[in-house]
JSON list of C-alpha atoms in Angstrom, two decimals:
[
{"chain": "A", "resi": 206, "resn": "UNK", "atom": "CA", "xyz": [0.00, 0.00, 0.00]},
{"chain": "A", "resi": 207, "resn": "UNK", "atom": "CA", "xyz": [1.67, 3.15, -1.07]},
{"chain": "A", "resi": 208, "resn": "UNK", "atom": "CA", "xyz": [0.65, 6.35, 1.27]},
{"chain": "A", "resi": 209, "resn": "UNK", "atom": "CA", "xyz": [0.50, 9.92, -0.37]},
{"chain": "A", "resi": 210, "resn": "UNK", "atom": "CA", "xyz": [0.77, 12.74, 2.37]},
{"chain": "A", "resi": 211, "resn": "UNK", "atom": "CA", "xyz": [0.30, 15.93, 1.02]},
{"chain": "A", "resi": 212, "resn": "UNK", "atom": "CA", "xyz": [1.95, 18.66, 1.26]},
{"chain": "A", "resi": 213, "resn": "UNK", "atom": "CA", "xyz": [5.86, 17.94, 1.57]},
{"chain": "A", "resi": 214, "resn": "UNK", "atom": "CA", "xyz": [6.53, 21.64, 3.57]},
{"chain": "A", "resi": 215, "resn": "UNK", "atom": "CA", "xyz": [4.25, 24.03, 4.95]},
{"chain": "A", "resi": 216, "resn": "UNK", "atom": "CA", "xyz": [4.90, 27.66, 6.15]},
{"chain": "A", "resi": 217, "resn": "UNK", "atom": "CA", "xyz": [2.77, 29.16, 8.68]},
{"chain": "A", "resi": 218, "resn": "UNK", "atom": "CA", "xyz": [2.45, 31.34, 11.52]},
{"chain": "A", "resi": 219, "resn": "UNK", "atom": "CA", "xyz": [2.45, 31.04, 15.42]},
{"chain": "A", "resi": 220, "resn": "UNK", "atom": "CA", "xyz": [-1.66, 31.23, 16.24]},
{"chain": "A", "resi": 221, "resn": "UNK", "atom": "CA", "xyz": [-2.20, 29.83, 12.43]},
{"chain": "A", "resi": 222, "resn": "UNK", "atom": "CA", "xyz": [-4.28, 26.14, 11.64]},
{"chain": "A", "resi": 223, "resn": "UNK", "atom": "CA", "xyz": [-3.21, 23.95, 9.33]},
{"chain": "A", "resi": 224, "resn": "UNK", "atom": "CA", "xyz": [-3.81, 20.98, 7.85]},
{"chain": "A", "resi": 225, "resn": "UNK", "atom": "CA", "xyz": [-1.67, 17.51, 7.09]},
{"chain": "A", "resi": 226, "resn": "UNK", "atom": "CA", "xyz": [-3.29, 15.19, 4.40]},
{"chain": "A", "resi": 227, "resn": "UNK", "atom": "CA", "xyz": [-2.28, 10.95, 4.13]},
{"chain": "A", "resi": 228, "resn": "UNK", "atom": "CA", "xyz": [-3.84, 8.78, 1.36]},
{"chain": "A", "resi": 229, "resn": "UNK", "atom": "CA", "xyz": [-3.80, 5.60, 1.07]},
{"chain": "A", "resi": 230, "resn": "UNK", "atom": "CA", "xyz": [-4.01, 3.26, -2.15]},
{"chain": "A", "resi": 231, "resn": "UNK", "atom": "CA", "xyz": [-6.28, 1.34, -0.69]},
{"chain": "A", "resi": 232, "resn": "UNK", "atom": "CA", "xyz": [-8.47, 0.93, 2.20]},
{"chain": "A", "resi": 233, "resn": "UNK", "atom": "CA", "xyz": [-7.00, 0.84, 5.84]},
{"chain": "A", "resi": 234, "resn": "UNK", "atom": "CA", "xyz": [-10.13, 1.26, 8.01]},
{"chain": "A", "resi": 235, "resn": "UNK", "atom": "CA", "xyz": [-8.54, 3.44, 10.66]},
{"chain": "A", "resi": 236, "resn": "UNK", "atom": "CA", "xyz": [-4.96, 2.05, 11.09]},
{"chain": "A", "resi": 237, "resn": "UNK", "atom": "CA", "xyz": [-3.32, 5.12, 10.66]},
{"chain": "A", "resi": 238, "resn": "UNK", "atom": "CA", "xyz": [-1.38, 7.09, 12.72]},
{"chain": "A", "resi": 239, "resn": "UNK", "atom": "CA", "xyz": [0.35, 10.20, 13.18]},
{"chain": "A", "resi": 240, "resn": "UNK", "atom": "CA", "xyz": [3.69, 11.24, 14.77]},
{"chain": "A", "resi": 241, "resn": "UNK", "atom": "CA", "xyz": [6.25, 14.47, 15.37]},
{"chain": "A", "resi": 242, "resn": "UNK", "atom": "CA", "xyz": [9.57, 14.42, 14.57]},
{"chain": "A", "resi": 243, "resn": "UNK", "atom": "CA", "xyz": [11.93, 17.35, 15.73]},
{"chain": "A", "resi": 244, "resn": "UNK", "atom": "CA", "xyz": [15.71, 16.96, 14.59]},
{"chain": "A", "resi": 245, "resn": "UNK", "atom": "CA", "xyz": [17.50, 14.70, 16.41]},
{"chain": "A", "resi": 246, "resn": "UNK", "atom": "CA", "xyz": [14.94, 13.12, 17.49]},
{"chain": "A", "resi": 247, "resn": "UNK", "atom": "CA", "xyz": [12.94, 9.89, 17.53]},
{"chain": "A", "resi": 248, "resn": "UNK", "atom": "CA", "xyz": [9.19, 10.29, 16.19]},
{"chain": "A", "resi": 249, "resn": "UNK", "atom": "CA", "xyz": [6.71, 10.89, 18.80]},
{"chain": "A", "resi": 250, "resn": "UNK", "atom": "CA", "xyz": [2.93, 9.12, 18.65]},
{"chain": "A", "resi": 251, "resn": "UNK", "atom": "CA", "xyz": [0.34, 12.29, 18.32]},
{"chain": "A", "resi": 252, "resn": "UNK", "atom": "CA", "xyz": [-2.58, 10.51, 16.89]},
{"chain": "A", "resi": 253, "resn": "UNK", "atom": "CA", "xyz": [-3.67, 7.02, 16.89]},
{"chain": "A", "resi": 254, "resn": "UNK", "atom": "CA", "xyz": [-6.36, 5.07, 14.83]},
{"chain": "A", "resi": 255, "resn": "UNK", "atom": "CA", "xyz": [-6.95, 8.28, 12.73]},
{"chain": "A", "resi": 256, "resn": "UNK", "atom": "CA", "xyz": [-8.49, 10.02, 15.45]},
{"chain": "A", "resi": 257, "resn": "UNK", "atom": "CA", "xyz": [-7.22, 9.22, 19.02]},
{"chain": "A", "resi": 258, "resn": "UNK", "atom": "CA", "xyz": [-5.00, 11.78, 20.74]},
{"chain": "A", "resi": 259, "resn": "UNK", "atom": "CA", "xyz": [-2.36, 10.37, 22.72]},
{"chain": "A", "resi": 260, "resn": "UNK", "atom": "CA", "xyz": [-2.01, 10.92, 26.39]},
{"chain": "A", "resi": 261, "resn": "UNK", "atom": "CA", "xyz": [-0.27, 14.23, 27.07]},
{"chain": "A", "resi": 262, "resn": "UNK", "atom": "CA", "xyz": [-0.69, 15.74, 23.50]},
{"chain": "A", "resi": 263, "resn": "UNK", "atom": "CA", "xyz": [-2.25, 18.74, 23.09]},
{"chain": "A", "resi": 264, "resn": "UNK", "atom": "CA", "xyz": [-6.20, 19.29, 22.22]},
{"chain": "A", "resi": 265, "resn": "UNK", "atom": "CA", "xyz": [-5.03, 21.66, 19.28]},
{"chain": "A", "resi": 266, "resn": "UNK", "atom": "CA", "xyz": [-3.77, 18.46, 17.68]},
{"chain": "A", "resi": 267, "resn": "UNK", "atom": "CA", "xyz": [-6.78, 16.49, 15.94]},
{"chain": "A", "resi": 268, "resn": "UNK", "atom": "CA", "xyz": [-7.01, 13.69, 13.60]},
{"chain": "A", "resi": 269, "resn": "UNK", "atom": "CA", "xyz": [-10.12, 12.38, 11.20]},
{"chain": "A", "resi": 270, "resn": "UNK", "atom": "CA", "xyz": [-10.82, 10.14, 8.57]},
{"chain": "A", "resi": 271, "resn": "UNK", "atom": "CA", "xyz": [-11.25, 6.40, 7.60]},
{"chain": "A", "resi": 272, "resn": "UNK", "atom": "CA", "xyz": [-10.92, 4.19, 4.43]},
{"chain": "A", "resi": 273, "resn": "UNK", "atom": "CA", "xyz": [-8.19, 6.28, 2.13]},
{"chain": "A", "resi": 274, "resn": "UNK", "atom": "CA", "xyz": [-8.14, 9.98, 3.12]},
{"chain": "A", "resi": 275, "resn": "UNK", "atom": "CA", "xyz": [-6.69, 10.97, 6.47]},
{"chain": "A", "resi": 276, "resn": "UNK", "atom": "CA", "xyz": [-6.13, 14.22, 7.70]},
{"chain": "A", "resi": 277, "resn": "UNK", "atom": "CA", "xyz": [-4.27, 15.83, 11.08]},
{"chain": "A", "resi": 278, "resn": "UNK", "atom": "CA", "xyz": [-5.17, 19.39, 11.97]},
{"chain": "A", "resi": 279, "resn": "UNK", "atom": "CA", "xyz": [-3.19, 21.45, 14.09]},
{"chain": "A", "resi": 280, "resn": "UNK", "atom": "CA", "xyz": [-5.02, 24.58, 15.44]},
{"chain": "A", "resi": 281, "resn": "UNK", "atom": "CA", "xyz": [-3.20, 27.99, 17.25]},
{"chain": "A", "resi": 282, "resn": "UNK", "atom": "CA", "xyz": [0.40, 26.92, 16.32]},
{"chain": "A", "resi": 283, "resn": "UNK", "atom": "CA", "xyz": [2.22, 27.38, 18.70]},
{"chain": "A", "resi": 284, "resn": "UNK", "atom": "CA", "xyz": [6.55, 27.82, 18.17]},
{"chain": "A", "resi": 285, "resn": "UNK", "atom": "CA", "xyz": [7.14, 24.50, 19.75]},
{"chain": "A", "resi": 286, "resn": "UNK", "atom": "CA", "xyz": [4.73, 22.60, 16.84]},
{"chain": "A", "resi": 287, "resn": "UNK", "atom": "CA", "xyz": [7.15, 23.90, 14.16]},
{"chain": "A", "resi": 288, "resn": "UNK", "atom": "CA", "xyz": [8.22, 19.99, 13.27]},
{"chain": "A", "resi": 289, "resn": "UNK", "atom": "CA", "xyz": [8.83, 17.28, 10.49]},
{"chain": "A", "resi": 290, "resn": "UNK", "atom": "CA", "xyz": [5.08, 15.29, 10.65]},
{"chain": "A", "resi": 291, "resn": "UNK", "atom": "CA", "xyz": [4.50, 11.46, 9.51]},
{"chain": "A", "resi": 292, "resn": "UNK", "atom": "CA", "xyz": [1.24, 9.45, 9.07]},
{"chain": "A", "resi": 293, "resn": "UNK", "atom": "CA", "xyz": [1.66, 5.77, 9.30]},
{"chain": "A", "resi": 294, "resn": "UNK", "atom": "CA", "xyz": [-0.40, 2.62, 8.37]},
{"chain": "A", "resi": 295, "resn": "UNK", "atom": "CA", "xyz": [-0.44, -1.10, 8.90]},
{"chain": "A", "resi": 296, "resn": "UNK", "atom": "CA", "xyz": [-2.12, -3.37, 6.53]},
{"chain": "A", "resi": 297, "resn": "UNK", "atom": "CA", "xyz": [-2.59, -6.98, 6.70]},
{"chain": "A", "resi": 298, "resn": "UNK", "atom": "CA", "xyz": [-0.56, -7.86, 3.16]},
{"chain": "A", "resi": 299, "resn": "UNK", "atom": "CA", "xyz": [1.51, -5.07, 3.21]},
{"chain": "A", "resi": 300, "resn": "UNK", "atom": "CA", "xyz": [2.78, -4.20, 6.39]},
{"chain": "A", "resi": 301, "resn": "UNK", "atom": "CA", "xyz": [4.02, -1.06, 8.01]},
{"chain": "A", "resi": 302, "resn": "UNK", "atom": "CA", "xyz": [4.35, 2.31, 5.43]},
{"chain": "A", "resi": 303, "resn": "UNK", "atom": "CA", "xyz": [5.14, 6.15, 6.66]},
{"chain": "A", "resi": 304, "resn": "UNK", "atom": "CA", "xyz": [4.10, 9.37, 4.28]},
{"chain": "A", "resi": 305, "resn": "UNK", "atom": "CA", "xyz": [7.20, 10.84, 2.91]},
{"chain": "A", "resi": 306, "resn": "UNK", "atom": "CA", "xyz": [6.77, 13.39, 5.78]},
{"chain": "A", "resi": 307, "resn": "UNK", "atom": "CA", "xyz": [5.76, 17.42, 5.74]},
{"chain": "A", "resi": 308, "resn": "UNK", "atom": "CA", "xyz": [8.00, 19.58, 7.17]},
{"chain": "A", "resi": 309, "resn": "UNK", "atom": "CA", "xyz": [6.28, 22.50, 8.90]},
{"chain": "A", "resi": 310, "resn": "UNK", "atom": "CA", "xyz": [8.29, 25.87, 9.52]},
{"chain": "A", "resi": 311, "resn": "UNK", "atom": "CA", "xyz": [7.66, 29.02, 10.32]},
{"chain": "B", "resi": 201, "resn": "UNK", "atom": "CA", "xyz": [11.58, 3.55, 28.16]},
{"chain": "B", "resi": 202, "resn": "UNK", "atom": "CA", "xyz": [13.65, 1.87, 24.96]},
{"chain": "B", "resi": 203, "resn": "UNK", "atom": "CA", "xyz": [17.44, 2.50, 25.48]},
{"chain": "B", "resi": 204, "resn": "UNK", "atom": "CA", "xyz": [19.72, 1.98, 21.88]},
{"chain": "B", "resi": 205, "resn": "UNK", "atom": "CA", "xyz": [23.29, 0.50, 21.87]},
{"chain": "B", "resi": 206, "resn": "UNK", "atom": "CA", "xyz": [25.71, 3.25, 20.48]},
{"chain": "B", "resi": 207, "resn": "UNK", "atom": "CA", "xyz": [26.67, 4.84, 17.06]},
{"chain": "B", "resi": 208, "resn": "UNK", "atom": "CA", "xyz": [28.74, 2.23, 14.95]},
{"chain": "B", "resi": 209, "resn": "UNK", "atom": "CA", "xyz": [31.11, 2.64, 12.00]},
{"chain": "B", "resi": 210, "resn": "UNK", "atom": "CA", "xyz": [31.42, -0.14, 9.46]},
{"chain": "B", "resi": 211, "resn": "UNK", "atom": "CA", "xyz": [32.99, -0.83, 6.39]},
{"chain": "B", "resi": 212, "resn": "UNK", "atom": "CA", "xyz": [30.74, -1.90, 3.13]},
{"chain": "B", "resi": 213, "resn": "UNK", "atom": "CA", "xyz": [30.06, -5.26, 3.05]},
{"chain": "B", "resi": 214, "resn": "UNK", "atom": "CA", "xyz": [30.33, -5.70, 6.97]},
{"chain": "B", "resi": 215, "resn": "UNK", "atom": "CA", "xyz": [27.68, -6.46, 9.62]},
{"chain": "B", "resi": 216, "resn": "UNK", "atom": "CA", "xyz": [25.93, -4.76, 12.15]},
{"chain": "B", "resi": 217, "resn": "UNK", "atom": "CA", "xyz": [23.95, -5.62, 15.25]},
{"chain": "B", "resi": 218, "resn": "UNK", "atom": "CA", "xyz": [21.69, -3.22, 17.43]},
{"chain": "B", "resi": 219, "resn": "UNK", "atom": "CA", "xyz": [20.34, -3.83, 20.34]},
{"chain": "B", "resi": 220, "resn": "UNK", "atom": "CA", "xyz": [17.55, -2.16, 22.21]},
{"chain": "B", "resi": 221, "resn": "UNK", "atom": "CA", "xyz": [16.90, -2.37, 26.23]},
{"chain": "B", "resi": 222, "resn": "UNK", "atom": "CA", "xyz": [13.65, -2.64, 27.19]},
{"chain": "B", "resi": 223, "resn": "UNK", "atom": "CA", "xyz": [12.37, -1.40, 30.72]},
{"chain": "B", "resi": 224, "resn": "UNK", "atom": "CA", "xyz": [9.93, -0.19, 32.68]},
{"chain": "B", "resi": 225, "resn": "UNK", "atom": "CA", "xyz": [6.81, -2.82, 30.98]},
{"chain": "B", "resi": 226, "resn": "UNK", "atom": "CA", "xyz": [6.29, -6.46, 30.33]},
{"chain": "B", "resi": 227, "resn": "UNK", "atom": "CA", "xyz": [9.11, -6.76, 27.54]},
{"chain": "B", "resi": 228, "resn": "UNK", "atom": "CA", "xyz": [6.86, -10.07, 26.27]},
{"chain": "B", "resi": 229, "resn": "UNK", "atom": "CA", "xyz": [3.82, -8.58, 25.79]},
{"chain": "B", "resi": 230, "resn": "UNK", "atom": "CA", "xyz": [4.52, -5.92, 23.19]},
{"chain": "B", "resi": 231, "resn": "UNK", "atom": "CA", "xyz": [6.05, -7.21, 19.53]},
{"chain": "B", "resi": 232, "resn": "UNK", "atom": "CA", "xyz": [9.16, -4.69, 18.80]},
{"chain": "B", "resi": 233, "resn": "UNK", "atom": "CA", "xyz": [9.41, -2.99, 15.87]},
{"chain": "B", "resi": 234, "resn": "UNK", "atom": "CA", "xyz": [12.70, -1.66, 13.81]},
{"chain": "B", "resi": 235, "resn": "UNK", "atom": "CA", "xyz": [12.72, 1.73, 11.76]},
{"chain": "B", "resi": 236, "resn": "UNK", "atom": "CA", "xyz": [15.14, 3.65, 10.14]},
{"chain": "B", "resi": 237, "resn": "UNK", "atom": "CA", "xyz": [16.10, 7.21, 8.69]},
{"chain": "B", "resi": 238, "resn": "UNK", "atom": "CA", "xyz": [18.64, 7.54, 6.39]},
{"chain": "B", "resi": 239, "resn": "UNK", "atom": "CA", "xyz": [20.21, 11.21, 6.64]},
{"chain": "B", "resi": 240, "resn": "UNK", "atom": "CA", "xyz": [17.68, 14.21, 5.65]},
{"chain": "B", "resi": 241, "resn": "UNK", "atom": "CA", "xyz": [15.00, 11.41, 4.31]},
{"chain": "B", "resi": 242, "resn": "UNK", "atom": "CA", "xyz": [11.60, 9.63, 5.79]},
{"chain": "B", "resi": 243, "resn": "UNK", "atom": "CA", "xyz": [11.39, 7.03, 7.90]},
{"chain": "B", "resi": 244, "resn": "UNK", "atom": "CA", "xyz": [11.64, 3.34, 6.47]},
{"chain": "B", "resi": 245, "resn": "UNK", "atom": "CA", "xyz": [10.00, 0.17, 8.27]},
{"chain": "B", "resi": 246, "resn": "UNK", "atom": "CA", "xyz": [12.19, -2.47, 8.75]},
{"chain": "B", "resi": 247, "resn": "UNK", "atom": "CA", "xyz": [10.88, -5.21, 10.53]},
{"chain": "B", "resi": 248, "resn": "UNK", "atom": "CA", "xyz": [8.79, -6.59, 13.39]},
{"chain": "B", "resi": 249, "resn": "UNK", "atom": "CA", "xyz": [9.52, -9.42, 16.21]},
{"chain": "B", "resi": 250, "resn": "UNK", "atom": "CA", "xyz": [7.50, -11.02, 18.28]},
{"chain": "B", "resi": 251, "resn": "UNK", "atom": "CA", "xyz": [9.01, -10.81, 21.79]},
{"chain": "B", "resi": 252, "resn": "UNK", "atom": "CA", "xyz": [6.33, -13.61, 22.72]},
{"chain": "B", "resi": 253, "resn": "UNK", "atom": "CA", "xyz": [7.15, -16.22, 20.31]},
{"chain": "B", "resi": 254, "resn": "UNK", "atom": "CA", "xyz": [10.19, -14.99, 17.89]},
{"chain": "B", "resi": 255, "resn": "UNK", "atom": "CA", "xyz": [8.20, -14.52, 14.77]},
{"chain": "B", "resi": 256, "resn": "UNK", "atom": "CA", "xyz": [9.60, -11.81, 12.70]},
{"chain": "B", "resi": 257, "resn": "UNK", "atom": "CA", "xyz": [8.38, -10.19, 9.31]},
{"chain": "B", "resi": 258, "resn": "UNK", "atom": "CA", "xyz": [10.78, -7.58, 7.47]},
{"chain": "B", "resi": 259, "resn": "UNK", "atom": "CA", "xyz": [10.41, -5.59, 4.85]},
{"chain": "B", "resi": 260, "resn": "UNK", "atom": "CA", "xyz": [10.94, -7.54, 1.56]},
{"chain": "B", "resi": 261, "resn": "UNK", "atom": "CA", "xyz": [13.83, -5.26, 0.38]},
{"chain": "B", "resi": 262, "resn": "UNK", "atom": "CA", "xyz": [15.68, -6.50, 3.33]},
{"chain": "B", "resi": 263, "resn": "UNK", "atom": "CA", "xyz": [14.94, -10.24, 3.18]},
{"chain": "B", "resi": 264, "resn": "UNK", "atom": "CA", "xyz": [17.86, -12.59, 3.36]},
{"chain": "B", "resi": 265, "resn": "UNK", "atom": "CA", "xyz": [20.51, -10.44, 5.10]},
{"chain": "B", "resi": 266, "resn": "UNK", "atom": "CA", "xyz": [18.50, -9.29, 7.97]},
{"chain": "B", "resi": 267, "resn": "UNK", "atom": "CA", "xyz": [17.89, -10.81, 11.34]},
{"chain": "B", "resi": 268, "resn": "UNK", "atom": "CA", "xyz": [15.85, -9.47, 14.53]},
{"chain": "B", "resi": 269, "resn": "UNK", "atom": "CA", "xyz": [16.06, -11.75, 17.50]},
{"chain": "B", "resi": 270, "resn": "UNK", "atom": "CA", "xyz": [15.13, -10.98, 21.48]},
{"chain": "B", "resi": 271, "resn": "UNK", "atom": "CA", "xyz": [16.56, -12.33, 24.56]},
{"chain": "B", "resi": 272, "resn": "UNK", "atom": "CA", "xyz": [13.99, -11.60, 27.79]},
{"chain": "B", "resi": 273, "resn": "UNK", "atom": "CA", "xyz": [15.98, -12.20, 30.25]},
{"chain": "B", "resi": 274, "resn": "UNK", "atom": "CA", "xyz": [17.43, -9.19, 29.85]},
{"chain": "B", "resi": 275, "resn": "UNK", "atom": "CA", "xyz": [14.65, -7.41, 28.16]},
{"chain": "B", "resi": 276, "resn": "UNK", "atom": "CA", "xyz": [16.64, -6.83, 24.98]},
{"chain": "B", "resi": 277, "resn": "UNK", "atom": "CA", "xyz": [15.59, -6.57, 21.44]},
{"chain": "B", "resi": 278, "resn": "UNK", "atom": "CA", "xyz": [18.21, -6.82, 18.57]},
{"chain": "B", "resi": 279, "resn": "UNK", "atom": "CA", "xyz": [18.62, -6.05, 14.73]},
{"chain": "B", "resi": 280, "resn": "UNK", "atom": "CA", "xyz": [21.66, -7.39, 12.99]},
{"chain": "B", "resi": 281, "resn": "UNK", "atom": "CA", "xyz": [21.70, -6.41, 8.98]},
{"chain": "B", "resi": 282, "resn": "UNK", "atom": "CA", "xyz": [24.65, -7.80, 7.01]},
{"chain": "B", "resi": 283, "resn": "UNK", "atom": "CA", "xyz": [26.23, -7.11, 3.85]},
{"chain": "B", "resi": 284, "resn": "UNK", "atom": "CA", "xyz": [26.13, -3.00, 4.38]},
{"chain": "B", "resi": 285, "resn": "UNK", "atom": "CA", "xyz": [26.19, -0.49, 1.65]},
{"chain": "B", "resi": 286, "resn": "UNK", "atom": "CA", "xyz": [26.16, 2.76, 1.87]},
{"chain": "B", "resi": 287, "resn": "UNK", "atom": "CA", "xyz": [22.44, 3.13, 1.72]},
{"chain": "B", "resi": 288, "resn": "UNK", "atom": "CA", "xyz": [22.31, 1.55, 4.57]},
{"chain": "B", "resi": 289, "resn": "UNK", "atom": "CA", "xyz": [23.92, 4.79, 6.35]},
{"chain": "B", "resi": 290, "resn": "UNK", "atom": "CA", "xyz": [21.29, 5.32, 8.37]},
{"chain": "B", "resi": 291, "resn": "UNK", "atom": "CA", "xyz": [19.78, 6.05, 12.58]},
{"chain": "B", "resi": 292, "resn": "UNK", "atom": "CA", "xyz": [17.88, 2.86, 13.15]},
{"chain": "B", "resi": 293, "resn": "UNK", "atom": "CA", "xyz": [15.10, 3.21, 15.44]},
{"chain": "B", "resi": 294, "resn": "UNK", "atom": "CA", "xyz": [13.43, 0.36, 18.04]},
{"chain": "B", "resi": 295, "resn": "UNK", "atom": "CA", "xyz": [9.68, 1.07, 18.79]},
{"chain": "B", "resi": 296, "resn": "UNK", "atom": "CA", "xyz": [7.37, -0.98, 20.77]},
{"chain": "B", "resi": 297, "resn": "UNK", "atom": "CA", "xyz": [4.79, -1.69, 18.77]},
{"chain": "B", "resi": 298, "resn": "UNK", "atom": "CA", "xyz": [1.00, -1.11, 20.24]},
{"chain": "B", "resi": 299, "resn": "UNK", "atom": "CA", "xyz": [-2.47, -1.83, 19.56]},
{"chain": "B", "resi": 300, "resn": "UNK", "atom": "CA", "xyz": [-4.09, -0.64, 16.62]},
{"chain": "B", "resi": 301, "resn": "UNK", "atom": "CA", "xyz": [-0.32, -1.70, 15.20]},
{"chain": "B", "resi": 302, "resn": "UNK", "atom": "CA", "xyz": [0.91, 2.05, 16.08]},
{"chain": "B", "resi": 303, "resn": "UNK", "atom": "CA", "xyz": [4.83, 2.68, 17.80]},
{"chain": "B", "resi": 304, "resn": "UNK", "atom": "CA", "xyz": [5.29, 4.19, 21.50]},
{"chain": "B", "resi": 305, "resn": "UNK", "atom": "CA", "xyz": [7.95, 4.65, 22.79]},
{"chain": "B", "resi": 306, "resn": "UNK", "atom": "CA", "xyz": [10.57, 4.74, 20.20]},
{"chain": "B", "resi": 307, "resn": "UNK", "atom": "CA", "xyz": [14.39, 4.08, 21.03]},
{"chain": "B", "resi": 308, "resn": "UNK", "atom": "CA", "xyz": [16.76, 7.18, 21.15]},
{"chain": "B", "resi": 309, "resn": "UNK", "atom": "CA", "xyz": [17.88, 6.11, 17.65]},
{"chain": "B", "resi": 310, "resn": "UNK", "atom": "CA", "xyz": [21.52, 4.17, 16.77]},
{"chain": "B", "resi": 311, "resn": "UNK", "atom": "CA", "xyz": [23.44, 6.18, 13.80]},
{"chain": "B", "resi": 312, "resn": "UNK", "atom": "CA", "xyz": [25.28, 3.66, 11.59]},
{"chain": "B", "resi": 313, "resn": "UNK", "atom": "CA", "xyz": [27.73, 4.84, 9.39]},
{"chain": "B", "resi": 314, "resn": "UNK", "atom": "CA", "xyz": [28.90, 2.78, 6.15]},
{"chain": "B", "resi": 315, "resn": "UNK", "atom": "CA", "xyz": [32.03, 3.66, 4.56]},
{"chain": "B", "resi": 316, "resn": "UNK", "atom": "CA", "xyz": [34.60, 2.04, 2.55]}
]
């Protein structure tokens, strides 16, 4: 299964919402997942099953979707969400894949 | 918490073997997953173990020269990939691997380096 995410780098501004887009080839119900990456760092889980927020991760982060099209919405940026974010799925014949990432600066 | 083994250096064609220290959670009831980054790219799945049972799955571009095992006595996870190239300059990752087939926590990441 080959996962789109859309788009590759995003400006915005602190108190800005944007939105992070993941498609999927084919359907994956909900196993899809979202993560932060900083530099230097290992990813961190945001959103699970399309639209579970982790423990300890902020409201402003939200997830929806189901089938093929996934999205994550971050609303009021704040300077510490300025990050590289993946989606992630799982399918039964495939296996793991991550979105090529979208880098989101300032 | 996942704790890595240290940055290696190997020469193409060589070997390399990871490990990853579990603590802090029943090591056997969470399979352990292996990603990695190569520098300024995505992240790349690698392969799965079962720390139950030993069953692995990898990623067909890494079939035959891959091998994840676990030990629990000690809690410890490893990845050992042979023949390097230099694509395989990469951090390699450990993440336990959750319900819904999602990864938390990850490892602090292991940066192998492949040079002739």
């Amino acid at each position: 299964i080959q996962m789109t995410q859309s788009p590759s780098s995003l400006s915005a501004s602190v108190g800005d919402s944007v939105t992070i887009t993941c498609r999927a080839s084919q359907d994956i119900s909900r196993f899809l997942h979202w993560y932060q990456q900083k530099p230097g760092r290992p990813p961190k889980l945001l959103i699970y099953s399309a639209s579970g927020l982790e423990g300890g991760v902020p409201s402003r982060f939200s997830g929806s979707g189901s089938g093929t099209d996934f999205t994550l919405t971050i609303s009021s940026l704040r300077p510490d969400d300025f990050a590289t974010y993946y989606c992630q799925q799982y399918n039964s014949y495939s296996g793991y894949t991550f979105g090529q990432g979208t880098k989101l600066e300032i | 918490q996942l704790v890595q083994s240290g940055g290696e250096v190997k020469k193409i064609g060589a070997s390399v073997k990871v490990s990853c220290k579990a603590s802090g959670y029943n090591f056997s009831t969470y399979a352990m997953t292996w990603v990695r980054q190569a520098p300024g790219q995505g992240l790349e799945w690698i392969g799965w173990i079962s720390t139950y049972n030993g069953n692995a799955n990898f990623a067909q571009k890494f079939q035959g020269r891959l091998t994840m095992t676990t030990d629990s006595s000690t809690k410890t996870a490893y990845m050992e990939l042979r023949s390097l190239t230099s694509d395989d300059t990469a951090v390699y990752y450990c993440a336990r691997e959750e319900t819904g087939r999602r990864f938390d926590p990850w490892g602090q990441g292991t940066l192998v380096t492949v040079s002739s």
